[in-house]
């Protein structure tokens, strides 16, 4: 007789940093949001936040005082979107 185990799913795990920016620093990529490696998406998020961070720094250095605050707000929205998507993903777990 062969034993069959029941396969279960569990939610994927993400963790995010709050705040996403402070005096002299901005969180980018995994520093802002750590993805479950099996869920994927971490590299795309890292590249997107890196480009946005570079643009925010460039704008800040050009005298646009709101640039870093705007980066933090935009990043917070992106993190919320990524987390809501990750919450719908499940991974297999046996036992």
mmCIF file of C-alpha atoms in Angstrom:
data_model
loop_
_atom_site.group_PDB
_atom_site.id
_atom_site.type_symbol
_atom_site.label_atom_id
_atom_site.label_comp_id
_atom_site.label_asym_id
_atom_site.label_seq_id
_atom_site.Cartn_x
_atom_site.Cartn_y
_atom_site.Cartn_z
ATOM 1 C CA UNK A 1 0.000 0.000 0.000
ATOM 2 C CA UNK A 2 1.335 3.460 -0.938
ATOM 3 C CA UNK A 3 1.060 6.322 1.503
ATOM 4 C CA UNK A 4 -0.261 9.576 0.055
ATOM 5 C CA UNK A 5 0.446 12.815 1.857
ATOM 6 C CA UNK A 6 -1.913 15.737 1.670
ATOM 7 C CA UNK A 7 -0.391 18.749 -0.051
ATOM 8 C CA UNK A 8 -1.120 22.077 1.575
ATOM 9 C CA UNK A 9 -0.355 25.612 0.543
ATOM 10 C CA UNK A 10 0.927 28.422 2.715
ATOM 11 C CA UNK A 11 1.101 32.150 1.983
ATOM 12 C CA UNK A 12 4.337 33.591 0.677
ATOM 13 C CA UNK A 13 6.282 35.911 2.951
ATOM 14 C CA UNK A 14 7.233 39.532 2.383
ATOM 15 C CA UNK A 15 8.648 42.132 4.738
ATOM 16 C CA UNK A 16 8.876 45.864 4.203
ATOM 17 C CA UNK A 17 10.687 48.741 5.830
ATOM 18 C CA UNK A 18 8.873 51.741 7.255
ATOM 19 C CA UNK A 19 9.831 54.509 6.810
ATOM 20 C CA UNK A 20 11.246 54.099 3.298
ATOM 21 C CA UNK A 21 13.344 57.265 3.516
ATOM 22 C CA UNK A 22 15.001 59.361 6.170
ATOM 23 C CA UNK A 23 17.524 62.141 6.669
ATOM 24 C CA UNK A 24 20.242 61.334 4.135
ATOM 25 C CA UNK A 25 19.014 57.876 3.028
ATOM 26 C CA UNK A 26 16.479 56.154 0.766
ATOM 27 C CA UNK A 27 15.510 52.468 0.864
ATOM 28 C CA UNK A 28 15.917 50.643 -2.472
ATOM 29 C CA UNK A 29 15.172 47.073 -3.591
ATOM 30 C CA UNK A 30 15.302 44.465 -0.820
ATOM 31 C CA UNK A 31 15.967 47.193 1.728
ATOM 32 C CA UNK A 32 12.467 48.494 0.969
ATOM 33 C CA UNK A 33 10.694 45.171 0.397
ATOM 34 C CA UNK A 34 12.007 41.644 0.807
ATOM 35 C CA UNK A 35 10.171 39.161 -1.389
ATOM 36 C CA UNK A 36 9.760 35.465 -0.824
ATOM 37 C CA UNK A 37 12.395 34.120 -3.247
ATOM 38 C CA UNK A 38 10.012 31.464 -4.548
ATOM 39 C CA UNK A 39 7.363 34.076 -5.323
ATOM 40 C CA UNK A 40 9.707 35.976 -7.653
ATOM 41 C CA UNK A 41 9.562 39.620 -8.571
ATOM 42 C CA UNK A 42 12.413 40.785 -6.366
ATOM 43 C CA UNK A 43 14.785 41.740 -9.189
ATOM 44 C CA UNK A 44 12.163 43.703 -11.091
ATOM 45 C CA UNK A 45 11.209 45.603 -7.929
ATOM 46 C CA UNK A 46 14.902 46.265 -7.183
ATOM 47 C CA UNK A 47 15.537 47.688 -10.658
ATOM 48 C CA UNK A 48 12.366 49.793 -10.604
ATOM 49 C CA UNK A 49 13.191 51.295 -7.213
ATOM 50 C CA UNK A 50 16.829 51.855 -8.199
ATOM 51 C CA UNK A 51 15.783 53.890 -11.239
ATOM 52 C CA UNK A 52 13.211 55.847 -9.196
ATOM 53 C CA UNK A 53 15.793 56.470 -6.462
ATOM 54 C CA UNK A 54 18.365 57.751 -8.961
ATOM 55 C CA UNK A 55 15.776 60.106 -10.452
ATOM 56 C CA UNK A 56 14.792 61.352 -6.992
ATOM 57 C CA UNK A 57 18.425 62.046 -6.087
ATOM 58 C CA UNK A 58 19.008 63.824 -9.402
ATOM 59 C CA UNK A 59 15.889 65.963 -8.861
ATOM 60 C CA UNK A 60 16.875 66.693 -5.256
ATOM 61 C CA UNK A 61 20.349 67.831 -6.319
ATOM 62 C CA UNK A 62 18.730 70.012 -8.986
ATOM 63 C CA UNK A 63 16.919 71.881 -6.217
ATOM 64 C CA UNK A 64 13.548 70.127 -6.223
ATOM 65 C CA UNK A 65 13.069 69.918 -2.469
ATOM 66 C CA UNK A 66 10.038 67.630 -2.677
ATOM 67 C CA UNK A 67 11.849 64.906 -4.667
ATOM 68 C CA UNK A 68 12.882 62.683 -1.743
ATOM 69 C CA UNK A 69 9.503 62.983 -0.037
ATOM 70 C CA UNK A 70 7.828 62.100 -3.344
ATOM 71 C CA UNK A 71 10.155 59.087 -3.767
ATOM 72 C CA UNK A 72 9.147 57.839 -0.307
ATOM 73 C CA UNK A 73 5.432 58.274 -1.078
ATOM 74 C CA UNK A 74 5.719 56.576 -4.478
ATOM 75 C CA UNK A 75 7.783 53.754 -2.974
ATOM 76 C CA UNK A 76 5.241 53.271 -0.179
ATOM 77 C CA UNK A 77 2.521 52.885 -2.818
ATOM 78 C CA UNK A 78 4.680 50.420 -4.788
ATOM 79 C CA UNK A 79 5.398 48.388 -1.641
ATOM 80 C CA UNK A 80 1.682 48.260 -0.818
ATOM 81 C CA UNK A 81 0.915 47.015 -4.339
ATOM 82 C CA UNK A 82 3.685 44.401 -4.214
ATOM 83 C CA UNK A 83 2.551 43.190 -0.785
ATOM 84 C CA UNK A 84 -1.086 42.891 -1.866
ATOM 85 C CA UNK A 85 -0.011 40.823 -4.880
ATOM 86 C CA UNK A 86 2.255 38.656 -2.732
ATOM 87 C CA UNK A 87 -0.595 37.979 -0.314
ATOM 88 C CA UNK A 88 -2.526 36.267 -3.106
ATOM 89 C CA UNK A 89 0.355 33.912 -3.911
ATOM 90 C CA UNK A 90 0.634 30.545 -2.254
ATOM 91 C CA UNK A 91 3.443 28.015 -2.171
ATOM 92 C CA UNK A 92 3.238 24.266 -1.804
ATOM 93 C CA UNK A 93 3.964 22.612 1.471
ATOM 94 C CA UNK A 94 3.714 18.888 2.097
ATOM 95 C CA UNK A 95 2.538 17.353 5.319
#
